[in-house]
Amino acid sequence: MLRSALRSFKKNAQHGGCVRRSYCVAPCGAALAFLAVSFAQGQTAPTLKDAYRGLFRIGTAVNAAQFEERDGRGDAIIEAQFNTISPENALKWQSVHPRPDSYNFDLSDRYVAFGERYKMFIVGHCLVWHSQVPQWVFRDVEGKTLTREALLERMHDHIRTVVGRYKGRIGGWDVVNEALSEDGTMRPSPWYKIIGDDYILKAFQFAHEADPSAELYYNDYSLENVAKRKGAVALIRKLKAAGATITGAGLQGHVRIDRPDAQTEAETIEAFAALGIRVNISELDVDVLPRTIRTDSADVSETATGTAQSNPYTSGLTEEMQQRLAKRYAELFGVFVQHHRVMGRVTFWGVTDGDSWLNNFPTRGRTNYPLLFDRDGKPKPAFAAVLEEAKTALRLSWRGAGN
Ligand code: XIL
């Protein structure tokens, strides 16, 4: 029986683990059997994507040097460890649509080609956002604020063109990013102020129209905070009631070393799963540095000046912090594994610590350690901790089978 499970696992693996556009949210008996065999033989599952195959995909955000294959160290890690990618910046409005009448797909074409070359599930990030969008988007030729109709038309053109170009190739889109304020009300972005609160519904409709089989997500940070989570749940409920196609919620997952706690993370995943949609962790990293501002926000515009105390590990992370980080990752993946049936993927926001945006956010020029691979591309203790957590899936299925 194990042998046939293994055969079917291998076959499954050759197809990238799951059929494209569907989730590998097991309980996939074959994958668990494979894990059981390798663990029983004392082997450590060698890579993240293999360890988690059958549970959910494991991804990373990639930068231009990586998808242009100019970063040998990073590229080797990407190919070995991950089966889904997100573009760190290459598909944002300012990158693909810098001027009113011209699109620039140089980078994004290379991003998508890279994903195809390595048989990745390719994510598009992001269509409608208030950041990294040129200001002309909201103005007419005379510089006056656009009317609702004109902005809707502009949004439609953008979504139709970008999603349409990669139809059938990009598997899932962050349709709207960060539409909510911390209290769960609508963020007063130019999108909201000019179009009104149905801008989100329209964006989902335009995206669905442009690629009816693409997965479509609502993506945001700090959804673990109760007020914001409630706002997002209400928003998604409203979208569904209006007939929108929405496949999943992306919890960005820019977390801190000590919060949110496991219970809160679990409740957040469950709140979105209860809507009948998938939950993805879309931008995971763990900030280990103290902040000089009180907020936990991942709002890219909330910058802060540093102090000597806010950059304590310039010459390396202490062993104690390495271990704390490993425990923190174990805690998070423990929750993800427990909820694997509702989860599509867990994507890290970067490959190595040196790549991370958290070296410059919220304070520029710090030395941060938020990911699983260090600046030399070596796996950190946190990497082993994440691999180890895949085994809890086995324990769960063992118990689930009435043992
Ligand atoms: C970040 C990128 O990592 C940086 O390179 C860029 O300068 C700013 O944006 N939430 C998001 C991502 O949805 O797009 C942001 O990415 C990180 C926060």
Coordinates of C-alpha atoms and ligand atoms in Angstrom, one line a residue:
M1 CA 0.0 0.0 0.0
L2 CA 2.8 2.3 0.9
R3 CA 4.5 1.5 -2.4
S4 CA 1.5 2.5 -4.4
A5 CA 1.1 5.6 -2.3
L6 CA 4.7 6.5 -3.1
R7 CA 4.1 5.9 -6.8
S8 CA 1.1 8.1 -6.8
F9 CA 3.0 10.7 -4.8
K10 CA 5.8 10.7 -7.3
K11 CA 3.4 11.1 -10.2
N12 CA 1.7 13.9 -8.4
A13 CA 5.1 15.5 -7.7
Q14 CA 5.9 15.4 -11.4
H15 CA 2.9 17.6 -12.0
G16 CA 4.0 20.2 -9.6
G17 CA 2.2 18.5 -6.7
C18 CA -1.2 19.7 -7.6
V19 CA -3.2 20.4 -10.7
R20 CA -2.7 24.0 -11.7
R21 CA -5.4 26.3 -10.3
S22 CA -6.5 23.8 -7.7
Y23 CA -5.2 23.7 -4.2
C24 CA -3.1 21.0 -2.8
V25 CA -4.9 21.0 0.4
A26 CA -4.8 17.3 1.2
P27 CA -5.5 15.3 3.2
C28 CA -3.5 13.8 0.4
G29 CA -2.8 10.3 1.6
A30 CA 0.0 9.7 -0.9
A31 CA 1.9 12.7 0.3
L32 CA 1.5 11.8 3.9
A33 CA 2.6 8.2 3.2
F34 CA 5.7 9.6 1.4
L35 CA 6.5 11.8 4.4
A36 CA 6.0 8.8 6.7
V37 CA 8.4 6.7 4.7
S38 CA 11.1 9.3 4.6
F39 CA 10.8 10.2 8.2
A40 CA 10.6 6.5 9.2
Q41 CA 13.9 6.0 7.4
G42 CA 15.4 8.8 9.4
Q43 CA 15.7 11.1 6.3
T44 CA 15.0 14.7 6.8
A45 CA 12.6 16.1 4.1
P46 CA 15.2 17.9 2.0
T47 CA 13.2 20.9 0.8
L48 CA 10.4 23.1 1.9
K49 CA 8.2 22.3 -1.2
D50 CA 8.7 18.6 -0.8
A51 CA 8.1 18.6 3.0
Y52 CA 4.8 20.5 2.5
R53 CA 3.6 18.8 -0.7
G54 CA 0.1 17.7 -0.2
L55 CA -0.5 20.3 2.5
F56 CA 0.0 23.6 0.7
R57 CA 2.3 25.3 -1.7
I58 CA 5.4 27.1 -0.4
G59 CA 6.4 30.3 -2.2
T60 CA 8.7 33.3 -2.3
A61 CA 8.6 36.8 -3.6
V62 CA 11.2 37.2 -6.3
N63 CA 13.1 40.4 -7.4
A64 CA 14.3 41.2 -10.9
A65 CA 17.8 39.9 -10.4
Q66 CA 16.3 36.6 -9.4
F67 CA 13.8 36.1 -12.2
E68 CA 16.4 37.3 -14.7
E69 CA 18.6 34.6 -13.3
R70 CA 21.4 37.0 -12.3
D71 CA 21.4 35.9 -8.7
G72 CA 23.1 32.5 -8.7
R73 CA 22.7 32.0 -5.0
G74 CA 19.1 33.1 -4.7
D75 CA 18.1 31.3 -7.9
A76 CA 19.5 28.0 -6.6
I77 CA 17.4 28.3 -3.5
I78 CA 14.2 29.3 -5.4
E79 CA 14.4 26.4 -7.8
A80 CA 15.1 23.9 -5.0
Q81 CA 12.8 25.1 -2.3
F82 CA 9.7 26.8 -3.7
N83 CA 6.8 25.8 -6.0
T84 CA 5.1 29.2 -6.3
I85 CA 6.4 32.7 -6.8
S86 CA 5.1 36.3 -6.4
P87 CA 6.7 39.3 -8.0
E88 CA 8.1 41.6 -5.3
N89 CA 7.6 44.7 -7.5
A90 CA 7.5 43.8 -11.2
L91 CA 3.7 43.7 -11.6
K92 CA 2.8 46.8 -9.6
W93 CA 1.0 49.6 -11.5
Q94 CA 4.1 51.9 -11.6
S95 CA 6.1 49.1 -13.1
V96 CA 3.8 47.8 -15.8
H97 CA 1.8 51.0 -16.6
P98 CA 4.1 54.0 -15.9
R99 CA 2.4 56.4 -18.3
P100 CA -1.2 56.8 -19.4
D101 CA -0.8 55.4 -22.8
S102 CA 2.1 53.0 -22.4
Y103 CA 2.5 49.7 -20.7
N104 CA 5.9 48.2 -20.0
F105 CA 5.9 44.5 -19.8
D106 CA 9.7 43.9 -20.0
L107 CA 10.1 42.9 -16.4
S108 CA 6.8 41.1 -15.9
D109 CA 7.2 39.0 -19.1
R110 CA 10.5 37.8 -17.7
Y111 CA 8.9 37.1 -14.3
V112 CA 6.2 35.0 -15.9
A113 CA 8.7 33.2 -18.2
F114 CA 10.9 32.4 -15.1
G115 CA 7.9 30.9 -13.3
E116 CA 7.0 28.8 -16.3
R117 CA 10.5 27.6 -16.8
Y118 CA 10.5 26.2 -13.3
K119 CA 6.9 25.0 -13.3
M120 CA 5.9 27.3 -10.5
F121 CA 2.4 28.4 -9.6
I122 CA 2.6 32.1 -10.7
V123 CA 1.0 34.8 -8.6
G124 CA 0.2 38.3 -9.9
H125 CA 0.7 41.1 -7.3
C126 CA -1.2 43.5 -7.5
L127 CA -3.8 45.2 -9.6
V128 CA -5.4 47.9 -7.4
W129 CA -3.5 49.5 -4.6
H130 CA -2.9 53.0 -3.2
S131 CA 0.9 52.6 -3.2
Q132 CA 3.4 52.2 -6.0
V133 CA 0.7 53.7 -8.4
P134 CA 1.6 56.9 -10.3
Q135 CA -0.4 60.0 -9.4
W136 CA -1.5 60.6 -13.0
V137 CA -3.8 57.6 -12.6
F138 CA -6.2 59.7 -10.6
R139 CA -6.0 62.9 -12.7
D140 CA -7.1 64.1 -16.2
V141 CA -4.8 65.8 -18.7
E142 CA -5.3 69.1 -17.0
G143 CA -4.4 67.7 -13.6
K144 CA -8.0 67.7 -12.3
T145 CA -9.2 64.8 -10.3
L146 CA -10.9 62.2 -12.5
T147 CA -14.6 61.5 -12.4
R148 CA -15.9 58.2 -11.0
E149 CA -16.6 57.0 -14.6
A150 CA -13.2 58.0 -16.0
L151 CA -11.3 56.3 -13.1
L152 CA -13.4 53.1 -13.5
E153 CA -12.6 53.1 -17.2
R154 CA -8.9 53.5 -16.4
M155 CA -9.0 50.7 -13.9
H156 CA -10.9 48.5 -16.4
D157 CA -8.3 49.2 -19.1
H158 CA -5.5 48.4 -16.7
I159 CA -7.0 45.1 -15.4
R160 CA -8.1 44.0 -18.9
T161 CA -4.7 44.6 -20.4
V162 CA -2.5 43.2 -17.6
V163 CA -4.6 40.2 -16.6
G164 CA -5.5 39.6 -20.3
R165 CA -1.8 39.5 -21.3
Y166 CA -1.1 36.7 -18.8
K167 CA -4.4 34.8 -19.2
G168 CA -3.9 31.1 -18.4
R169 CA -0.3 31.8 -17.2
I170 CA -0.7 33.7 -14.0
G171 CA -2.7 31.4 -11.8
G172 CA -3.9 33.9 -9.1
W173 CA -4.1 37.7 -8.7
D174 CA -4.1 40.0 -5.7
V175 CA -6.9 42.0 -7.2
V176 CA -7.1 44.6 -4.4
N177 CA -4.4 45.2 -1.9
E178 CA -4.8 47.0 1.5
A179 CA -8.3 48.6 1.0
L180 CA -8.9 48.8 4.8
S181 CA -7.8 51.0 7.6
E182 CA -6.8 49.6 11.0
D183 CA -10.3 50.1 12.4
G184 CA -11.8 48.0 9.6
T185 CA -13.4 50.9 7.7
M186 CA -12.5 51.6 4.1
R187 CA -9.2 53.3 3.7
P188 CA -9.7 56.7 2.2
S189 CA -7.5 56.0 -0.8
P190 CA -8.0 57.9 -4.1
W191 CA -9.8 54.7 -5.4
Y192 CA -12.3 54.9 -2.6
K193 CA -12.7 58.7 -2.6
I194 CA -13.2 58.9 -6.4
I195 CA -15.2 55.7 -7.1
G196 CA -16.8 54.9 -3.8
D197 CA -16.9 51.6 -2.0
D198 CA -17.9 49.5 -5.0
Y199 CA -14.5 50.0 -6.6
I200 CA -13.5 46.7 -5.0
L201 CA -16.4 44.8 -6.5
K202 CA -15.7 46.4 -9.9
A203 CA -12.0 45.4 -9.7
F204 CA -13.0 41.8 -9.0
Q205 CA -15.5 41.8 -11.9
F206 CA -13.0 43.2 -14.3
A207 CA -10.3 40.7 -13.3
H208 CA -12.8 37.8 -13.6
E209 CA -13.9 39.0 -17.0
A210 CA -10.2 39.2 -18.2
D211 CA -9.3 35.6 -17.0
P212 CA -12.3 33.6 -15.9
S213 CA -10.2 30.8 -14.5
A214 CA -7.7 32.8 -12.5
E215 CA -7.9 32.7 -8.8
L216 CA -8.7 36.1 -7.3
Y217 CA -7.7 37.3 -3.9
Y218 CA -8.2 40.1 -1.5
N219 CA -4.9 40.9 0.2
D220 CA -4.1 42.9 3.3
Y221 CA -1.8 43.2 6.4
S222 CA -2.7 43.1 10.1
L223 CA -5.9 41.1 9.5
E224 CA -5.1 39.4 12.8
N225 CA -6.2 42.6 14.5
V226 CA -9.9 42.1 15.4
A227 CA -11.3 45.3 14.1
K228 CA -9.5 45.0 10.7
R229 CA -10.3 41.3 10.4
K230 CA -14.0 42.1 11.0
G231 CA -14.0 44.7 8.4
A232 CA -12.3 42.3 5.9
V233 CA -14.8 39.6 6.6
A234 CA -17.7 41.9 6.1
L235 CA -16.1 43.2 2.9
I236 CA -15.7 39.7 1.5
R237 CA -19.2 38.7 2.5
K238 CA -20.5 41.7 0.7
L239 CA -18.5 40.9 -2.4
K240 CA -19.8 37.4 -2.4
A241 CA -23.4 38.6 -1.9
A242 CA -22.9 40.8 -5.0
G243 CA -21.9 37.8 -7.0
A244 CA -18.1 38.5 -7.2
T245 CA -15.7 35.6 -7.8
I246 CA -13.3 35.6 -4.9
T247 CA -11.1 32.6 -4.3
G248 CA -9.2 33.6 -1.3
A249 CA -8.0 36.0 1.3
G250 CA -4.3 36.8 1.4
L251 CA -3.0 37.4 5.0
Q252 CA 0.2 39.2 4.3
G253 CA 1.9 37.9 7.4
H254 CA 4.4 40.6 8.1
V255 CA 4.6 39.6 11.7
R256 CA 6.8 40.4 14.6
I257 CA 8.9 38.1 16.7
D258 CA 6.4 38.0 19.5
R259 CA 3.0 38.8 18.0
P260 CA 0.4 38.0 16.9
D261 CA 0.2 34.9 18.9
A262 CA -0.7 31.4 17.6
Q263 CA -4.3 31.6 18.9
T264 CA -4.9 34.9 17.1
E265 CA -3.4 33.6 13.9
A266 CA -5.6 30.5 14.1
E267 CA -8.7 32.5 14.7
T268 CA -7.9 34.8 11.8
I269 CA -7.5 31.9 9.4
E270 CA -10.7 30.3 10.7
A271 CA -12.6 33.6 10.3
F272 CA -11.8 33.7 6.5
A273 CA -12.2 30.0 6.0
A274 CA -15.7 30.3 7.5
L275 CA -16.6 32.4 4.4
G276 CA -16.0 29.4 2.2
I277 CA -12.8 30.9 0.7
R278 CA -9.2 29.8 0.8
V279 CA -6.6 31.4 3.0
N280 CA -3.1 32.2 1.8
I281 CA -0.3 33.6 3.8
S282 CA 0.9 35.8 1.0
E283 CA 4.0 37.8 2.3
L284 CA 5.4 36.0 5.3
D285 CA 8.4 37.4 7.2
V286 CA 9.2 37.9 10.9
D287 CA 10.7 41.2 11.9
V288 CA 13.2 40.6 14.7
L289 CA 14.2 44.2 15.3
P290 CA 12.7 46.7 17.7
R291 CA 10.7 49.6 16.1
T292 CA 10.9 53.2 17.0
I293 CA 7.2 53.6 16.1
R294 CA 4.5 52.0 18.1
T295 CA 2.6 50.6 15.1
D296 CA 2.9 47.0 13.8
S297 CA 1.7 48.2 10.4
A298 CA 3.1 47.0 7.1
D299 CA 1.9 50.2 5.4
V300 CA 4.8 51.0 3.1
S301 CA 4.4 54.7 3.7
E302 CA 4.8 54.5 7.4
T303 CA 8.5 55.2 7.8
A304 CA 10.4 56.0 10.9
T305 CA 13.8 57.3 11.9
G306 CA 16.0 54.9 13.7
T307 CA 18.0 55.1 16.9
A308 CA 21.1 53.2 18.0
Q309 CA 18.8 50.8 19.8
S310 CA 16.7 50.0 16.8
N311 CA 19.5 48.3 14.8
P312 CA 21.1 46.0 17.4
Y313 CA 22.4 43.1 15.2
T314 CA 24.6 44.8 12.6
S315 CA 27.3 42.2 13.1
G316 CA 25.1 39.1 13.2
L317 CA 22.1 37.7 15.0
T318 CA 22.7 36.4 18.5
E319 CA 22.3 32.7 19.0
E320 CA 19.5 33.4 21.4
M321 CA 17.6 35.4 18.8
Q322 CA 18.3 32.7 16.1
Q323 CA 16.6 30.2 18.4
R324 CA 13.7 32.6 19.2
L325 CA 13.2 33.1 15.5
A326 CA 13.2 29.3 14.9
K327 CA 10.6 28.8 17.6
R328 CA 8.5 31.6 16.2
Y329 CA 8.5 30.0 12.8
A330 CA 7.6 26.6 14.3
E331 CA 4.7 28.2 16.1
L332 CA 3.4 29.8 12.9
F333 CA 3.8 26.7 10.8
G334 CA 2.2 24.7 13.5
V335 CA -0.9 26.8 13.0
F336 CA -0.7 26.6 9.2
V337 CA -0.3 22.8 9.2
Q338 CA -3.4 22.5 11.5
H339 CA -5.3 24.5 9.0
H340 CA -3.9 23.0 5.9
R341 CA -7.3 22.0 4.6
V342 CA -8.3 25.6 4.0
M343 CA -4.9 26.9 3.0
G344 CA -3.6 27.3 -0.6
R345 CA 0.0 28.5 0.0
V346 CA 2.4 30.1 2.3
T347 CA 4.6 32.6 0.5
F348 CA 7.7 34.2 2.1
W349 CA 8.4 37.9 1.2
G350 CA 11.9 37.3 -0.1
V351 CA 14.5 34.6 -0.4
T352 CA 17.5 35.5 1.9
D353 CA 17.7 38.0 4.7
G354 CA 19.8 40.3 2.5
D355 CA 16.9 40.5 0.0
S356 CA 14.2 41.5 2.6
W357 CA 12.3 44.8 2.3
L358 CA 12.5 44.8 6.2
N359 CA 16.1 46.0 6.0
N360 CA 14.5 49.3 4.9
F361 CA 11.1 49.3 6.5
P362 CA 10.0 51.0 8.6
T363 CA 13.5 52.4 9.0
R364 CA 16.0 52.5 6.2
G365 CA 19.4 50.8 6.4
R366 CA 18.9 48.3 9.2
T367 CA 20.2 44.7 9.3
N368 CA 17.2 42.5 9.7
Y369 CA 16.9 38.7 9.8
P370 CA 13.3 37.9 8.9
L371 CA 13.6 34.9 6.5
L372 CA 14.8 31.3 6.5
F373 CA 18.0 31.8 4.6
D374 CA 20.9 34.0 5.8
R375 CA 22.8 36.6 3.7
D376 CA 25.1 33.8 2.4
G377 CA 22.1 31.7 1.4
K378 CA 22.6 29.2 4.1
P379 CA 19.6 27.7 5.9
K380 CA 19.1 29.1 9.4
P381 CA 17.7 27.2 12.4
A382 CA 14.3 28.6 11.4
F383 CA 14.5 26.6 8.1
A384 CA 14.9 23.3 10.0
A385 CA 12.1 24.3 12.4
V386 CA 9.8 24.8 9.4
L387 CA 10.7 21.5 7.9
E388 CA 10.1 19.8 11.3
E389 CA 6.6 21.3 11.5
A390 CA 5.6 19.4 8.3
K391 CA 5.8 16.3 10.5
T392 CA 3.0 17.5 12.6
A393 CA 0.8 16.8 9.6
L394 CA 1.6 13.2 10.1
R395 CA 0.8 13.3 13.7
L396 CA -2.5 15.0 13.0
S397 CA -3.5 12.4 10.3
W398 CA -2.4 9.6 12.7
R399 CA -4.7 11.0 15.3
G400 CA -7.5 11.7 12.8
A401 CA -7.4 8.1 11.7
G402 CA -8.6 7.1 15.2
N403 CA -5.3 6.2 16.8
Ligands
XIL1 C1 7.4 46.1 -0.9 C2 8.6 45.6 -1.6 O1 9.1 44.4 -1.0 C3 9.7 46.7 -1.7 O2 10.7 46.3 -2.5 C4 9.0 48.0 -2.2 O3 10.0 49.0 -2.1 C5 7.8 48.4 -1.4 O4 6.9 47.3 -1.4 N1 2.9 44.9 1.4 C6 2.8 44.6 0.0 C7 4.1 44.5 -0.8 O5 1.7 44.2 -0.5 O6 3.9 44.9 -2.1 C8 5.2 45.3 -0.2 O7 6.4 45.1 -1.0 C9 5.4 45.0 1.2 C10 4.1 45.3 2.0

